[in-house]
Each structure stands twice: as C-alpha cells, then as structure tokens.
Amino acid sequence: MTVNAAEKAHMAALGNSTIAEDVAASDVLIQVQNAFSGDEVASVKIPLTSSVFDLQLRLEEPTAVPAEHQILLREGDVLPLRRTATLLDEGLEHDSRVFFTNRNQAPKHADLELFEVCQGCRCGFREEGFGGCQELAKKSCDCERLPDRGPRMTQVQYLLRYIPDDVPFLQSVFERLVLAGGPRCYTLAAAYLAQDTRINVNAVGCSCTAFSSLFEDALLFNHVDMLLMLMDTGRLEPNFQHMSYRLTLEFEHRFENRFENVDGLLWKVVGAPFGSVDRESLISHLVDNLDASTKKVRQFIIQQKRQHHPFFKNLTVTHRKAIEDVYKDFLDCIMEARGTKPMMDEGVNVKHCRKPGGGVDTRGEKNAGSLSDKDVRGRRW
C-alpha cells in the first residue's frame, strides 16, 4: 500500500511537532544583562516551556531582587515579558538575550507585603483589633496557607530594607511566624529575623496567661522546628520573676488553712510522703512536679536530647531558685515539724507556716488582717 502526498505531509508535520516539543523541553541558554549598564547578570539554562516567572526565580540569587519585583525585557522590545507566559510564547530561543531591571521605586506597602509573605494572610496585620491583652497564643489564625506561597529568603531580606526601624511590627511578624509554624521556609524566615538583636526571643504574654513565654506557647502547638530554632539563637533566658509568680499562684490554688498532719500537707502540695524526703530531696521533687509550663519545657528539651544546651541548665537552676524562694517558709515549717515530735502528733496548723515568699508582708497568723493576698502579690510582682 502506497502513502499519498497528503499523508506524507501529515506525518512530516507530526514529526516536526515532536521535534519542536523535544527542543522546547530541553534546556536552552538565556543570556541576562543589566538593562542600564549592560553588565552580565547571569547565564541561565532553562527549558523554553518554563514560565517567565521560573526564569525570574532563577535570577533571585544573582540579583538579590524577588521575582515579583523584577522586570525582564527581550532584546529590542520595550514591553516587559509577561510573568505567566512561557519563554517560548515570548519568542525566546537558545542564546536569546534578556535585559534585567528592578522597579526603581520602593514597594508601596513593604510592611503588608512582608506580613502576607510570612503569615500567608492579612489576619492580625498591625494587630488591629487585638485589644489590650497580649496573650501570645492569640497571635494566630485558622487561615490555610498555600503550599507554594511560603516566604523566600530573597523576599524577606529585600522587604526588610524598606522597614528597618519598625521594631514593634517586626516583633509581631516574628511572633506570628513562631506561633504558626509550618514548612522549613517559615522557620528560616523566623531564624533570619531572630538574628536581629532587637527581636525579643523571650517575649511573654500578659498576666492573664501567667506570663506564658513565646517558647511555651509554641510548645503548645508542637512547632518543633521553631522551638529548636529559638534554642539555636543562643538568646533564650528563663525569667525568675515570672516563674515565681506562677509558683505563688500554684501554691495558693493548692493551699488550705489546716491539714491533720505533715504527711497530709506534703501529699497535698507535692505528692511526697513526709518520712521519705530531706530538704534537698523535697526541693528536687518540687522542681520535677511544680509549674506545669516549665516542666513541659524541660521534658521537651530532654526528648530532643538537648540537655547539654545552656538554656536547659539555666532553666533548671532558675526554676530551683524560684522554688526555694517562693516555698522558703513552707519548707522551713516542714523541716521544723519533722524535727518536733509534739507538732507531728498534734498535726500541723498551716497558719504557723507563712505563705510563699516570706517577709513582713506575707499573710500568716501574726499579720492576718494587714495586707490582703492580692495586695501582697501586687507589691511583689
């Protein structure tokens, strides 16, 4: 059977089409030059089926300009290449010359652009409507981030040039990055911001949350990468005052005026039998069981096998000092009761043990009716 001329032409067209597709899909060399100086910017190997935006992404590293802020011109043209078009659609071929420039003016809303890049939405921009409460855990939203829209380091670095001194805003962006978590690109953006010593990696919420820290709130969301990033900054510091405040609230929550004996008192407050502990052992038991937030932080660090980290040591030492300070009178009373048989036989009146903190303003039988517990805490904290 012979093939007529029309069929031959059709087969040839199909063959040429296949060859053209293969050529377009293979890498070609695009020469990129600065539009003003003529200096070479880069030589990029890229398939012609790639979009102009793909080429712009390749140019971010040599130009330090985000793809969104680049302008590319084909040699001899005055209109920019369309970002969504393919290189083939724009008439480029092997060894084509493209001219690069960036927008000559600063981004109109660099702060909003940075916020959207890092947050994925505009929720909480400039903390509008956030109110007086500084609860860190509220600095998050339920918006779903698009998987391909995470922050690129070129974007973050470029936009920061235009908002270098707005520390409160940058602090808000950093906190929201940490609390939202996400893929590695978000962790890298947060880590870059954390290099600025003006960023407070030890940020805390307000008193209504017992001054929970940024680290503690990120732990609630189980953002492991963000937590390790915070540790890697080397700037995490435990807060003695806030620990003491929470320990005082915790003690008062458990506190009752009277227990039948010292064993009952110990079981109620620390879950330890009277005869089984000396003072140091009792303090160690308190360290392991009091202040749930600090306990969870210590457990997390142990799970991550980072007990060698300086922050873990500082956290443990500070926690112990806070317990010794807050529970001093309580511990003194327990130790005194332990060595005084009549008191053990008759039971311990906790009114003889002043509440945490000691000093003339603590509430006890001698000064009952002077300052209220609320007044005492107000003066202490």
mmCIF file with all atom_site columns, C-alpha atoms in Angstrom, residues 177-325:
data_model
loop_
_atom_site.group_PDB
_atom_site.id
_atom_site.type_symbol
_atom_site.label_atom_id
_atom_site.label_alt_id
_atom_site.label_comp_id
_atom_site.label_asym_id
_atom_site.label_entity_id
_atom_site.label_seq_id
_atom_site.pdbx_PDB_ins_code
_atom_site.Cartn_x
_atom_site.Cartn_y
_atom_site.Cartn_z
_atom_site.occupancy
_atom_site.B_iso_or_equiv
_atom_site.pdbx_formal_charge
_atom_site.auth_seq_id
_atom_site.auth_comp_id
_atom_site.auth_asym_id
_atom_site.auth_atom_id
_atom_site.pdbx_PDB_model_num
ATOM 1   C CA . LEU A 1 177 ? 5.895  33.092 62.422  1.00 0.00 ? 177 LEU A CA 1
ATOM 2   C CA . VAL A 1 178 ? 6.886  31.127 65.528  1.00 0.00 ? 178 VAL A CA 1
ATOM 3   C CA . LEU A 1 179 ? 3.308  30.501 66.656  1.00 0.00 ? 179 LEU A CA 1
ATOM 4   C CA . ALA A 1 180 ? 2.057  29.477 63.198  1.00 0.00 ? 180 ALA A CA 1
ATOM 5   C CA . GLY A 1 181 ? 4.906  27.070 62.469  1.00 0.00 ? 181 GLY A CA 1
ATOM 6   C CA . GLY A 1 182 ? 4.839  25.442 59.043  1.00 0.00 ? 182 GLY A CA 1
ATOM 7   C CA . PRO A 1 183 ? 7.340  24.167 56.449  1.00 0.00 ? 183 PRO A CA 1
ATOM 8   C CA . ARG A 1 184 ? 11.043 24.886 56.689  1.00 0.00 ? 184 ARG A CA 1
ATOM 9   C CA . CYS A 1 185 ? 10.822 28.143 54.710  1.00 0.00 ? 185 CYS A CA 1
ATOM 10  C CA . TYR A 1 186 ? 8.861  29.706 57.585  1.00 0.00 ? 186 TYR A CA 1
ATOM 11  C CA . THR A 1 187 ? 11.429 28.531 60.132  1.00 0.00 ? 187 THR A CA 1
ATOM 12  C CA . LEU A 1 188 ? 14.230 30.014 58.019  1.00 0.00 ? 188 LEU A CA 1
ATOM 13  C CA . ALA A 1 189 ? 12.389 33.351 57.830  1.00 0.00 ? 189 ALA A CA 1
ATOM 14  C CA . ALA A 1 190 ? 11.919 33.390 61.611  1.00 0.00 ? 190 ALA A CA 1
ATOM 15  C CA . ALA A 1 191 ? 15.577 32.464 62.131  1.00 0.00 ? 191 ALA A CA 1
ATOM 16  C CA . TYR A 1 192 ? 16.656 35.353 59.907  1.00 0.00 ? 192 TYR A CA 1
ATOM 17  C CA . LEU A 1 193 ? 14.533 37.812 61.892  1.00 0.00 ? 193 LEU A CA 1
ATOM 18  C CA . ALA A 1 194 ? 15.887 36.370 65.151  1.00 0.00 ? 194 ALA A CA 1
ATOM 19  C CA . GLN A 1 195 ? 19.412 37.396 64.114  1.00 0.00 ? 195 GLN A CA 1
ATOM 20  C CA . ASP A 1 196 ? 18.352 40.984 64.773  1.00 0.00 ? 196 ASP A CA 1
ATOM 21  C CA . THR A 1 197 ? 19.165 41.559 68.448  1.00 0.00 ? 197 THR A CA 1
ATOM 22  C CA . ARG A 1 198 ? 16.212 43.952 68.694  1.00 0.00 ? 198 ARG A CA 1
ATOM 23  C CA . ILE A 1 199 ? 13.867 40.988 68.253  1.00 0.00 ? 199 ILE A CA 1
ATOM 24  C CA . ASN A 1 200 ? 12.866 39.627 71.657  1.00 0.00 ? 200 ASN A CA 1
ATOM 25  C CA . VAL A 1 201 ? 13.019 35.826 71.517  1.00 0.00 ? 201 VAL A CA 1
ATOM 26  C CA . ASN A 1 202 ? 11.935 35.780 75.193  1.00 0.00 ? 202 ASN A CA 1
ATOM 27  C CA . ALA A 1 203 ? 8.617  37.552 74.577  1.00 0.00 ? 203 ALA A CA 1
ATOM 28  C CA . VAL A 1 204 ? 5.881  36.848 77.122  1.00 0.00 ? 204 VAL A CA 1
ATOM 29  C CA . GLY A 1 205 ? 2.137  37.290 77.234  1.00 0.00 ? 205 GLY A CA 1
ATOM 30  C CA . CYS A 1 206 ? 0.160  39.222 79.816  1.00 0.00 ? 206 CYS A CA 1
ATOM 31  C CA . SER A 1 207 ? -0.647 38.355 83.434  1.00 0.00 ? 207 SER A CA 1
ATOM 32  C CA . CYS A 1 208 ? -3.975 36.779 82.470  1.00 0.00 ? 208 CYS A CA 1
ATOM 33  C CA . THR A 1 209 ? -1.938 33.920 80.997  1.00 0.00 ? 209 THR A CA 1
ATOM 34  C CA . ALA A 1 210 ? 0.530  33.888 83.911  1.00 0.00 ? 210 ALA A CA 1
ATOM 35  C CA . PHE A 1 211 ? 3.134  35.430 81.610  1.00 0.00 ? 211 PHE A CA 1
ATOM 36  C CA . SER A 1 212 ? 3.455  32.435 79.299  1.00 0.00 ? 212 SER A CA 1
ATOM 37  C CA . SER A 1 213 ? 6.515  32.757 77.070  1.00 0.00 ? 213 SER A CA 1
ATOM 38  C CA . LEU A 1 214 ? 6.760  32.538 73.301  1.00 0.00 ? 214 LEU A CA 1
ATOM 39  C CA . PHE A 1 215 ? 8.645  29.257 73.702  1.00 0.00 ? 215 PHE A CA 1
ATOM 40  C CA . GLU A 1 216 ? 5.917  27.803 75.949  1.00 0.00 ? 216 GLU A CA 1
ATOM 41  C CA . ASP A 1 217 ? 3.120  28.829 73.589  1.00 0.00 ? 217 ASP A CA 1
ATOM 42  C CA . ALA A 1 218 ? 4.942  27.402 70.560  1.00 0.00 ? 218 ALA A CA 1
ATOM 43  C CA . LEU A 1 219 ? 5.309  24.185 72.558  1.00 0.00 ? 219 LEU A CA 1
ATOM 44  C CA . LEU A 1 220 ? 1.515  24.059 72.975  1.00 0.00 ? 220 LEU A CA 1
ATOM 45  C CA . PHE A 1 221 ? 1.259  23.966 69.164  1.00 0.00 ? 221 PHE A CA 1
ATOM 46  C CA . ASN A 1 222 ? 4.120  21.424 68.960  1.00 0.00 ? 222 ASN A CA 1
ATOM 47  C CA . HIS A 1 223 ? 6.137  23.504 66.486  1.00 0.00 ? 223 HIS A CA 1
ATOM 48  C CA . VAL A 1 224 ? 9.338  21.524 66.990  1.00 0.00 ? 224 VAL A CA 1
ATOM 49  C CA . ASP A 1 225 ? 11.393 23.245 64.282  1.00 0.00 ? 225 ASP A CA 1
ATOM 50  C CA . MET A 1 226 ? 10.507 26.687 65.640  1.00 0.00 ? 226 MET A CA 1
ATOM 51  C CA . LEU A 1 227 ? 11.356 25.615 69.187  1.00 0.00 ? 227 LEU A CA 1
ATOM 52  C CA . LEU A 1 228 ? 14.760 24.290 68.148  1.00 0.00 ? 228 LEU A CA 1
ATOM 53  C CA . MET A 1 229 ? 15.329 27.486 66.165  1.00 0.00 ? 229 MET A CA 1
ATOM 54  C CA . LEU A 1 230 ? 14.652 29.546 69.305  1.00 0.00 ? 230 LEU A CA 1
ATOM 55  C CA . MET A 1 231 ? 17.188 27.470 71.215  1.00 0.00 ? 231 MET A CA 1
ATOM 56  C CA . ASP A 1 232 ? 19.730 27.846 68.423  1.00 0.00 ? 232 ASP A CA 1
ATOM 57  C CA . THR A 1 233 ? 19.593 31.642 68.721  1.00 0.00 ? 233 THR A CA 1
ATOM 58  C CA . GLY A 1 234 ? 21.537 31.283 71.966  1.00 0.00 ? 234 GLY A CA 1
ATOM 59  C CA . ARG A 1 235 ? 19.466 34.106 73.462  1.00 0.00 ? 235 ARG A CA 1
ATOM 60  C CA . LEU A 1 236 ? 16.755 32.223 75.373  1.00 0.00 ? 236 LEU A CA 1
ATOM 61  C CA . GLU A 1 237 ? 16.740 33.195 79.041  1.00 0.00 ? 237 GLU A CA 1
ATOM 62  C CA . PRO A 1 238 ? 14.477 31.849 81.829  1.00 0.00 ? 238 PRO A CA 1
ATOM 63  C CA . ASN A 1 239 ? 12.550 34.517 83.738  1.00 0.00 ? 239 ASN A CA 1
ATOM 64  C CA . PHE A 1 240 ? 12.901 34.188 87.516  1.00 0.00 ? 240 PHE A CA 1
ATOM 65  C CA . GLN A 1 241 ? 10.172 36.717 88.315  1.00 0.00 ? 241 GLN A CA 1
ATOM 66  C CA . HIS A 1 242 ? 7.572  35.097 86.093  1.00 0.00 ? 242 HIS A CA 1
ATOM 67  C CA . MET A 1 243 ? 8.411  31.645 87.429  1.00 0.00 ? 243 MET A CA 1
ATOM 68  C CA . SER A 1 244 ? 7.977  32.904 90.986  1.00 0.00 ? 244 SER A CA 1
ATOM 69  C CA . TYR A 1 245 ? 4.660  34.488 90.097  1.00 0.00 ? 245 TYR A CA 1
ATOM 70  C CA . ARG A 1 246 ? 3.295  31.246 88.679  1.00 0.00 ? 246 ARG A CA 1
ATOM 71  C CA . LEU A 1 247 ? 4.623  29.181 91.566  1.00 0.00 ? 247 LEU A CA 1
ATOM 72  C CA . THR A 1 248 ? 2.876  31.508 94.019  1.00 0.00 ? 248 THR A CA 1
ATOM 73  C CA . LEU A 1 249 ? -0.430 31.174 92.162  1.00 0.00 ? 249 LEU A CA 1
ATOM 74  C CA . GLU A 1 250 ? 0.012  27.411 92.043  1.00 0.00 ? 250 GLU A CA 1
ATOM 75  C CA . PHE A 1 251 ? 0.694  27.211 95.770  1.00 0.00 ? 251 PHE A CA 1
ATOM 76  C CA . GLU A 1 252 ? -2.320 29.353 96.641  1.00 0.00 ? 252 GLU A CA 1
ATOM 77  C CA . HIS A 1 253 ? -4.510 27.185 94.448  1.00 0.00 ? 253 HIS A CA 1
ATOM 78  C CA . ARG A 1 254 ? -3.495 24.129 96.480  1.00 0.00 ? 254 ARG A CA 1
ATOM 79  C CA . PHE A 1 255 ? -3.380 25.900 99.814  1.00 0.00 ? 255 PHE A CA 1
ATOM 80  C CA . GLU A 1 256 ? -5.734 25.085 102.721 1.00 0.00 ? 256 GLU A CA 1
ATOM 81  C CA . ASN A 1 257 ? -5.726 26.515 106.232 1.00 0.00 ? 257 ASN A CA 1
ATOM 82  C CA . ARG A 1 258 ? -5.168 23.278 108.056 1.00 0.00 ? 258 ARG A CA 1
ATOM 83  C CA . PHE A 1 259 ? -4.006 19.705 107.479 1.00 0.00 ? 259 PHE A CA 1
ATOM 84  C CA . GLU A 1 260 ? -4.280 16.917 110.003 1.00 0.00 ? 260 GLU A CA 1
ATOM 85  C CA . ASN A 1 261 ? -0.567 16.119 109.861 1.00 0.00 ? 261 ASN A CA 1
ATOM 86  C CA . VAL A 1 262 ? 2.634  16.831 107.984 1.00 0.00 ? 262 VAL A CA 1
ATOM 87  C CA . ASP A 1 263 ? 2.139  13.797 105.721 1.00 0.00 ? 263 ASP A CA 1
ATOM 88  C CA . GLY A 1 264 ? -1.188 15.216 104.591 1.00 0.00 ? 264 GLY A CA 1
ATOM 89  C CA . LEU A 1 265 ? 0.401  18.588 103.901 1.00 0.00 ? 265 LEU A CA 1
ATOM 90  C CA . LEU A 1 266 ? 3.165  17.085 101.781 1.00 0.00 ? 266 LEU A CA 1
ATOM 91  C CA . TRP A 1 267 ? 0.822  14.825 99.858  1.00 0.00 ? 267 TRP A CA 1
ATOM 92  C CA . LYS A 1 268 ? -1.496 17.749 99.154  1.00 0.00 ? 268 LYS A CA 1
ATOM 93  C CA . VAL A 1 269 ? 1.200  20.143 97.934  1.00 0.00 ? 269 VAL A CA 1
ATOM 94  C CA . VAL A 1 270 ? 3.868  17.941 96.369  1.00 0.00 ? 270 VAL A CA 1
ATOM 95  C CA . GLY A 1 271 ? 2.642  14.370 96.464  1.00 0.00 ? 271 GLY A CA 1
ATOM 96  C CA . ALA A 1 272 ? 5.542  13.176 98.633  1.00 0.00 ? 272 ALA A CA 1
ATOM 97  C CA . PRO A 1 273 ? 5.385  11.304 101.974 1.00 0.00 ? 273 PRO A CA 1
ATOM 98  C CA . PHE A 1 274 ? 6.838  13.101 104.982 1.00 0.00 ? 274 PHE A CA 1
ATOM 99  C CA . GLY A 1 275 ? 9.288  10.467 106.057 1.00 0.00 ? 275 GLY A CA 1
ATOM 100 C CA . SER A 1 276 ? 10.811 9.943  102.619 1.00 0.00 ? 276 SER A CA 1
ATOM 101 C CA . VAL A 1 277 ? 12.438 13.330 101.970 1.00 0.00 ? 277 VAL A CA 1
ATOM 102 C CA . ASP A 1 278 ? 15.041 15.693 103.344 1.00 0.00 ? 278 ASP A CA 1
ATOM 103 C CA . ARG A 1 279 ? 15.064 19.361 102.356 1.00 0.00 ? 279 ARG A CA 1
ATOM 104 C CA . GLU A 1 280 ? 17.175 18.979 99.193  1.00 0.00 ? 280 GLU A CA 1
ATOM 105 C CA . SER A 1 281 ? 15.240 15.933 98.046  1.00 0.00 ? 281 SER A CA 1
ATOM 106 C CA . LEU A 1 282 ? 11.985 17.765 98.648  1.00 0.00 ? 282 LEU A CA 1
ATOM 107 C CA . ILE A 1 283 ? 13.183 20.721 96.569  1.00 0.00 ? 283 ILE A CA 1
ATOM 108 C CA . SER A 1 284 ? 14.239 18.354 93.785  1.00 0.00 ? 284 SER A CA 1
ATOM 109 C CA . HIS A 1 285 ? 10.791 16.766 93.911  1.00 0.00 ? 285 HIS A CA 1
ATOM 110 C CA . LEU A 1 286 ? 9.214  20.214 93.640  1.00 0.00 ? 286 LEU A CA 1
ATOM 111 C CA . VAL A 1 287 ? 11.410 21.035 90.644  1.00 0.00 ? 287 VAL A CA 1
ATOM 112 C CA . ASP A 1 288 ? 10.157 17.914 88.877  1.00 0.00 ? 288 ASP A CA 1
ATOM 113 C CA . ASN A 1 289 ? 6.479  18.473 89.652  1.00 0.00 ? 289 ASN A CA 1
ATOM 114 C CA . LEU A 1 290 ? 5.643  22.165 90.073  1.00 0.00 ? 290 LEU A CA 1
ATOM 115 C CA . ASP A 1 291 ? 4.961  24.814 87.409  1.00 0.00 ? 291 ASP A CA 1
ATOM 116 C CA . ALA A 1 292 ? 3.480  22.689 84.629  1.00 0.00 ? 292 ALA A CA 1
ATOM 117 C CA . SER A 1 293 ? 4.696  25.005 81.858  1.00 0.00 ? 293 SER A CA 1
ATOM 118 C CA . THR A 1 294 ? 8.330  24.834 82.952  1.00 0.00 ? 294 THR A CA 1
ATOM 119 C CA . LYS A 1 295 ? 8.012  21.086 83.463  1.00 0.00 ? 295 LYS A CA 1
ATOM 120 C CA . LYS A 1 296 ? 6.789  20.645 79.859  1.00 0.00 ? 296 LYS A CA 1
ATOM 121 C CA . VAL A 1 297 ? 9.637  22.755 78.518  1.00 0.00 ? 297 VAL A CA 1
ATOM 122 C CA . ARG A 1 298 ? 12.195 20.646 80.374  1.00 0.00 ? 298 ARG A CA 1
ATOM 123 C CA . GLN A 1 299 ? 10.576 17.429 79.153  1.00 0.00 ? 299 GLN A CA 1
ATOM 124 C CA . PHE A 1 300 ? 10.630 18.670 75.548  1.00 0.00 ? 300 PHE A CA 1
ATOM 125 C CA . ILE A 1 301 ? 14.327 19.530 75.721  1.00 0.00 ? 301 ILE A CA 1
ATOM 126 C CA . ILE A 1 302 ? 15.084 16.097 77.182  1.00 0.00 ? 302 ILE A CA 1
ATOM 127 C CA . GLN A 1 303 ? 13.056 14.409 74.425  1.00 0.00 ? 303 GLN A CA 1
ATOM 128 C CA . GLN A 1 304 ? 15.079 16.309 71.836  1.00 0.00 ? 304 GLN A CA 1
ATOM 129 C CA . LYS A 1 305 ? 18.294 15.155 73.581  1.00 0.00 ? 305 LYS A CA 1
ATOM 130 C CA . ARG A 1 306 ? 19.421 18.719 74.175  1.00 0.00 ? 306 ARG A CA 1
ATOM 131 C CA . GLN A 1 307 ? 20.119 18.541 77.895  1.00 0.00 ? 307 GLN A CA 1
ATOM 132 C CA . HIS A 1 308 ? 23.608 19.832 77.130  1.00 0.00 ? 308 HIS A CA 1
ATOM 133 C CA . HIS A 1 309 ? 22.200 23.114 75.854  1.00 0.00 ? 309 HIS A CA 1
ATOM 134 C CA . PRO A 1 310 ? 22.980 26.098 78.154  1.00 0.00 ? 310 PRO A CA 1
ATOM 135 C CA . PHE A 1 311 ? 19.309 27.075 78.201  1.00 0.00 ? 311 PHE A CA 1
ATOM 136 C CA . PHE A 1 312 ? 18.343 23.766 79.799  1.00 0.00 ? 312 PHE A CA 1
ATOM 137 C CA . LYS A 1 313 ? 20.868 24.248 82.594  1.00 0.00 ? 313 LYS A CA 1
ATOM 138 C CA . ASN A 1 314 ? 19.821 27.876 83.160  1.00 0.00 ? 314 ASN A CA 1
ATOM 139 C CA . LEU A 1 315 ? 16.158 26.874 83.141  1.00 0.00 ? 315 LEU A CA 1
ATOM 140 C CA . THR A 1 316 ? 16.684 24.152 85.756  1.00 0.00 ? 316 THR A CA 1
ATOM 141 C CA . VAL A 1 317 ? 18.833 26.350 88.018  1.00 0.00 ? 317 VAL A CA 1
ATOM 142 C CA . THR A 1 318 ? 16.420 29.304 87.798  1.00 0.00 ? 318 THR A CA 1
ATOM 143 C CA . HIS A 1 319 ? 13.422 27.063 88.439  1.00 0.00 ? 319 HIS A CA 1
ATOM 144 C CA . ARG A 1 320 ? 15.068 25.642 91.544  1.00 0.00 ? 320 ARG A CA 1
ATOM 145 C CA . LYS A 1 321 ? 15.947 29.108 92.855  1.00 0.00 ? 321 LYS A CA 1
ATOM 146 C CA . ALA A 1 322 ? 12.367 30.293 92.299  1.00 0.00 ? 322 ALA A CA 1
ATOM 147 C CA . ILE A 1 323 ? 11.012 27.289 94.222  1.00 0.00 ? 323 ILE A CA 1
ATOM 148 C CA . GLU A 1 324 ? 13.470 27.854 97.070  1.00 0.00 ? 324 GLU A CA 1
ATOM 149 C CA . ASP A 1 325 ? 12.385 31.492 97.233  1.00 0.00 ? 325 ASP A CA 1
#
